[in-house]
Amino acid sequence: MKIYFVRHGETDWNKARRIQGQVDIPLNDFGRHLAEETAKGLADVPFDICYTSPLWRAAETARIILGDRRVPVMEEKRIEEMAFGEYEGKCCSKKGWELPEEFRLFFDDPEHYAVPAGGEGFADVKRRTGEFLAELFQKDELEDSVVLVTTHGAALAGILNNIKGRPLGEYWGVGVHKNCAVTEVEVSRGRAHIISENVVYYEDEVAPWEE
């Protein structure tokens, strides 16, 4: 099985550095452009099935990448973005910071991140994304398939933390992936191997999420 994991394209809230979480914000025009460029880069990939977060920014990214391919698209809540509860909509840029100081642990110390009211912890996201992966890897009917998975920054980090077998304290790995960045994974006999990570197929400049 070959899996292409893709973070969704840019949204207006990405651009403003507002925490989206599970608020259903659509792609902006630049986000659609990034997805279109990614579609060109993946044009020769023979996808057999797609799993997408039900949030529109991820689902639209999948639709643009797949283009006119006749590929089944399955919505999967376990790869939805992390829930941030009362923090959703708040600005987390260095200049426009609107959050409690302890939120900085979100980036720096995931193990001790204080979960806001109505939100999820990193262990929660790691568990649900891990359950999705375990189920996907065991699907005999997809053993030789090529799979597209469109998801979100924190959810994708949880997916890769599971694949790498790293502790929760190393949740972020190489950091938040760029919008529409692609990570290619090969699965054989239930074991996953990362072939490439955080690869983009566009030449546009996209500022790091943390700035």
Short mmCIF file of C-alpha atoms in Angstrom, two decimals:
data_model
loop_
_atom_site.label_atom_id
_atom_site.label_comp_id
_atom_site.label_asym_id
_atom_site.label_seq_id
_atom_site.Cartn_x
_atom_site.Cartn_y
_atom_site.Cartn_z
CA MET A 1 0.00 0.00 0.00
CA LYS A 2 1.20 3.49 -0.85
CA ILE A 3 -0.32 6.42 1.08
CA TYR A 4 0.00 10.12 0.27
CA PHE A 5 -0.81 12.26 3.31
CA VAL A 6 -1.59 15.90 2.47
CA ARG A 7 -2.25 18.88 4.71
CA HIS A 8 -5.05 21.09 3.35
CA GLY A 9 -4.48 24.32 1.40
CA GLU A 10 -4.41 27.79 2.95
CA THR A 11 -7.50 29.43 4.50
CA ASP A 12 -8.08 33.02 5.58
CA TRP A 13 -7.68 31.91 9.18
CA ASN A 14 -4.33 30.28 8.35
CA LYS A 15 -3.22 33.57 6.84
CA ALA A 16 -4.37 35.54 9.90
CA ARG A 17 -2.82 32.90 12.23
CA ARG A 18 -6.16 32.17 13.86
CA ILE A 19 -6.68 28.77 15.43
CA GLN A 20 -9.19 26.87 13.30
CA GLY A 21 -9.50 23.57 15.07
CA GLN A 22 -12.87 22.11 14.11
CA VAL A 23 -14.40 25.36 12.85
CA ASP A 24 -15.29 24.65 9.21
CA ILE A 25 -13.29 27.35 7.40
CA PRO A 26 -13.04 26.96 3.58
CA LEU A 27 -9.93 27.35 1.44
CA ASN A 28 -9.13 30.82 0.17
CA ASP A 29 -8.10 31.50 -3.44
CA PHE A 30 -4.41 31.04 -2.62
CA GLY A 31 -5.23 27.76 -0.87
CA ARG A 32 -7.00 26.54 -3.97
CA HIS A 33 -3.98 27.58 -6.04
CA LEU A 34 -1.68 25.53 -3.78
CA ALA A 35 -3.99 22.53 -4.15
CA GLU A 36 -4.03 22.96 -7.93
CA GLU A 37 -0.22 23.02 -8.05
CA THR A 38 -0.14 19.93 -5.83
CA ALA A 39 -2.61 18.26 -8.19
CA LYS A 40 -0.17 18.85 -11.05
CA GLY A 41 2.64 17.30 -9.00
CA LEU A 42 0.53 14.22 -8.25
CA ALA A 43 -1.14 14.00 -11.67
CA ASP A 44 0.48 10.67 -12.51
CA VAL A 45 -0.33 9.00 -9.18
CA PRO A 46 -3.01 6.31 -9.73
CA PHE A 47 -5.11 6.86 -6.61
CA ASP A 48 -7.57 4.08 -5.80
CA ILE A 49 -9.32 5.62 -2.78
CA CYS A 50 -9.28 8.81 -0.72
CA TYR A 51 -9.90 9.39 2.97
CA THR A 52 -10.54 12.98 4.00
CA SER A 53 -11.36 14.86 7.14
CA PRO A 54 -15.00 15.97 6.86
CA LEU A 55 -13.98 19.61 7.33
CA TRP A 56 -14.40 21.46 4.04
CA ARG A 57 -10.82 22.76 3.74
CA ALA A 58 -9.52 19.18 3.68
CA ALA A 59 -12.36 17.81 1.55
CA GLU A 60 -11.93 20.57 -1.06
CA THR A 61 -8.18 19.95 -1.15
CA ALA A 62 -8.90 16.29 -1.91
CA ARG A 63 -11.39 17.19 -4.63
CA ILE A 64 -8.91 19.52 -6.35
CA ILE A 65 -6.06 16.99 -6.18
CA LEU A 66 -8.21 14.16 -7.53
CA GLY A 67 -9.61 16.28 -10.37
CA ASP A 68 -11.64 14.14 -12.77
CA ARG A 69 -10.41 10.80 -11.42
CA ARG A 70 -13.25 8.44 -10.51
CA VAL A 71 -12.02 7.69 -6.99
CA PRO A 72 -14.19 6.86 -3.93
CA VAL A 73 -13.89 9.60 -1.29
CA MET A 74 -14.55 8.54 2.31
CA GLU A 75 -15.07 11.06 5.12
CA GLU A 76 -13.14 10.05 8.26
CA LYS A 77 -13.74 11.93 11.52
CA ARG A 78 -10.69 10.38 13.18
CA ILE A 79 -8.42 12.53 10.98
CA GLU A 80 -10.34 15.73 11.69
CA GLU A 81 -8.29 18.58 13.15
CA MET A 82 -7.58 18.78 16.87
CA ALA A 83 -10.38 20.47 18.83
CA PHE A 84 -9.29 23.67 20.57
CA GLY A 85 -12.56 24.48 22.30
CA GLU A 86 -12.68 28.04 23.61
CA TYR A 87 -9.37 28.89 21.86
CA GLU A 88 -10.77 28.45 18.35
CA GLY A 89 -10.73 31.73 16.43
CA LYS A 90 -7.99 33.24 18.62
CA CYS A 91 -4.79 34.60 17.07
CA CYS A 92 -1.58 32.72 17.86
CA SER A 93 0.96 34.82 15.93
CA LYS A 94 3.83 36.37 17.86
CA LYS A 95 2.55 39.88 17.12
CA GLY A 96 -1.19 39.31 17.56
CA TRP A 97 -1.16 36.84 20.48
CA GLU A 98 -4.65 36.45 22.05
CA LEU A 99 -4.12 33.37 24.19
CA PRO A 100 -3.05 32.55 27.76
CA GLU A 101 0.72 32.27 28.16
CA GLU A 102 0.42 28.58 29.01
CA PHE A 103 -0.75 27.94 25.44
CA ARG A 104 2.90 28.23 24.40
CA LEU A 105 3.26 24.68 25.73
CA PHE A 106 1.26 23.64 22.67
CA PHE A 107 4.37 24.15 20.60
CA ASP A 108 7.09 23.65 23.17
CA ASP A 109 5.91 20.90 25.53
CA PRO A 110 2.95 18.87 24.18
CA GLU A 111 2.99 16.50 27.16
CA HIS A 112 2.10 19.36 29.53
CA TYR A 113 -0.27 21.31 27.26
CA ALA A 114 -3.29 22.48 29.29
CA VAL A 115 -6.41 21.43 27.38
CA PRO A 116 -8.91 24.31 27.05
CA ALA A 117 -12.60 23.88 27.80
CA GLY A 118 -14.16 21.88 24.99
CA GLY A 119 -10.79 20.94 23.51
CA GLU A 120 -8.63 17.85 23.07
CA GLY A 121 -5.18 16.92 24.32
CA PHE A 122 -2.36 15.60 22.17
CA ALA A 123 -2.88 12.08 23.56
CA ASP A 124 -6.50 12.20 22.38
CA VAL A 125 -5.52 13.10 18.80
CA LYS A 126 -2.69 10.57 18.76
CA ARG A 127 -5.10 7.85 19.90
CA ARG A 128 -7.81 8.51 17.32
CA THR A 129 -5.40 8.97 14.41
CA GLY A 130 -3.59 5.82 15.53
CA GLU A 131 -6.84 3.88 15.48
CA PHE A 132 -7.48 5.09 11.93
CA LEU A 133 -4.02 3.99 10.80
CA ALA A 134 -4.31 0.56 12.43
CA GLU A 135 -7.63 -0.04 10.68
CA LEU A 136 -6.32 1.23 7.32
CA PHE A 137 -3.14 -0.85 7.45
CA GLN A 138 -5.17 -4.01 8.10
CA LYS A 139 -7.52 -3.64 5.12
CA ASP A 140 -6.62 -6.61 2.94
CA GLU A 141 -8.59 -5.18 0.03
CA LEU A 142 -6.27 -2.14 -0.03
CA GLU A 143 -3.02 -4.12 0.24
CA ASP A 144 -1.80 -3.04 -3.22
CA SER A 145 -3.72 0.24 -3.41
CA VAL A 146 -2.64 3.87 -3.64
CA VAL A 147 -4.40 5.99 -1.03
CA LEU A 148 -4.83 9.75 -0.68
CA VAL A 149 -5.40 11.12 2.84
CA THR A 150 -6.21 14.83 3.27
CA THR A 151 -6.08 16.17 6.80
CA HIS A 152 -4.79 19.00 9.03
CA GLY A 153 -1.63 20.24 10.74
CA ALA A 154 -2.04 18.85 14.26
CA ALA A 155 -3.86 15.72 13.10
CA LEU A 156 -1.14 14.98 10.54
CA ALA A 157 1.54 15.43 13.18
CA GLY A 158 -0.31 12.84 15.27
CA ILE A 159 -0.47 10.45 12.33
CA LEU A 160 3.28 10.75 11.75
CA ASN A 161 4.06 10.51 15.47
CA ASN A 162 2.25 7.16 15.41
CA ILE A 163 4.03 5.97 12.27
CA LYS A 164 7.45 6.94 13.64
CA GLY A 165 6.71 5.36 17.00
CA ARG A 166 7.92 8.46 18.83
CA PRO A 167 6.84 9.60 22.33
CA LEU A 168 4.23 12.30 22.88
CA GLY A 169 6.94 14.82 23.78
CA GLU A 170 8.18 14.59 20.16
CA TYR A 171 4.69 15.02 18.74
CA TRP A 172 5.61 17.80 16.31
CA GLY A 173 8.52 16.00 14.63
CA VAL A 174 9.77 18.31 11.86
CA GLY A 175 7.11 20.88 12.80
CA VAL A 176 3.75 21.90 11.34
CA HIS A 177 3.74 20.86 7.70
CA LYS A 178 3.25 23.51 5.04
CA ASN A 179 -0.15 23.91 3.44
CA CYS A 180 -0.59 21.19 0.78
CA ALA A 181 2.70 19.53 1.74
CA VAL A 182 2.80 15.84 0.82
CA THR A 183 4.19 12.95 2.84
CA GLU A 184 4.57 9.60 1.09
CA VAL A 185 4.36 6.40 3.13
CA GLU A 186 4.70 2.77 2.08
CA VAL A 187 2.99 0.02 4.08
CA SER A 188 4.03 -3.61 3.84
CA ARG A 189 2.70 -6.37 6.08
CA GLY A 190 1.21 -3.81 8.43
CA ARG A 191 4.45 -1.86 8.87
CA ALA A 192 4.78 1.69 7.58
CA HIS A 193 7.90 3.36 6.19
CA ILE A 194 8.12 7.09 5.40
CA ILE A 195 9.57 7.63 1.92
CA SER A 196 9.41 11.45 1.92
CA GLU A 197 7.96 14.06 4.24
CA ASN A 198 6.63 17.63 3.93
CA VAL A 199 7.29 17.91 0.18
CA VAL A 200 5.65 20.76 -1.77
CA TYR A 201 4.92 20.93 -5.49
CA TYR A 202 4.63 24.71 -5.72
CA GLU A 203 7.17 27.52 -5.85
CA ASP A 204 5.14 30.02 -3.81
CA GLU A 205 6.45 31.28 -0.49
CA VAL A 206 4.33 30.21 2.50
CA ALA A 207 5.32 31.57 5.91
CA PRO A 208 5.79 29.04 8.75
CA TRP A 209 2.60 28.44 10.70
CA GLU A 210 4.13 29.56 14.01
CA GLU A 211 5.00 33.09 12.84
#
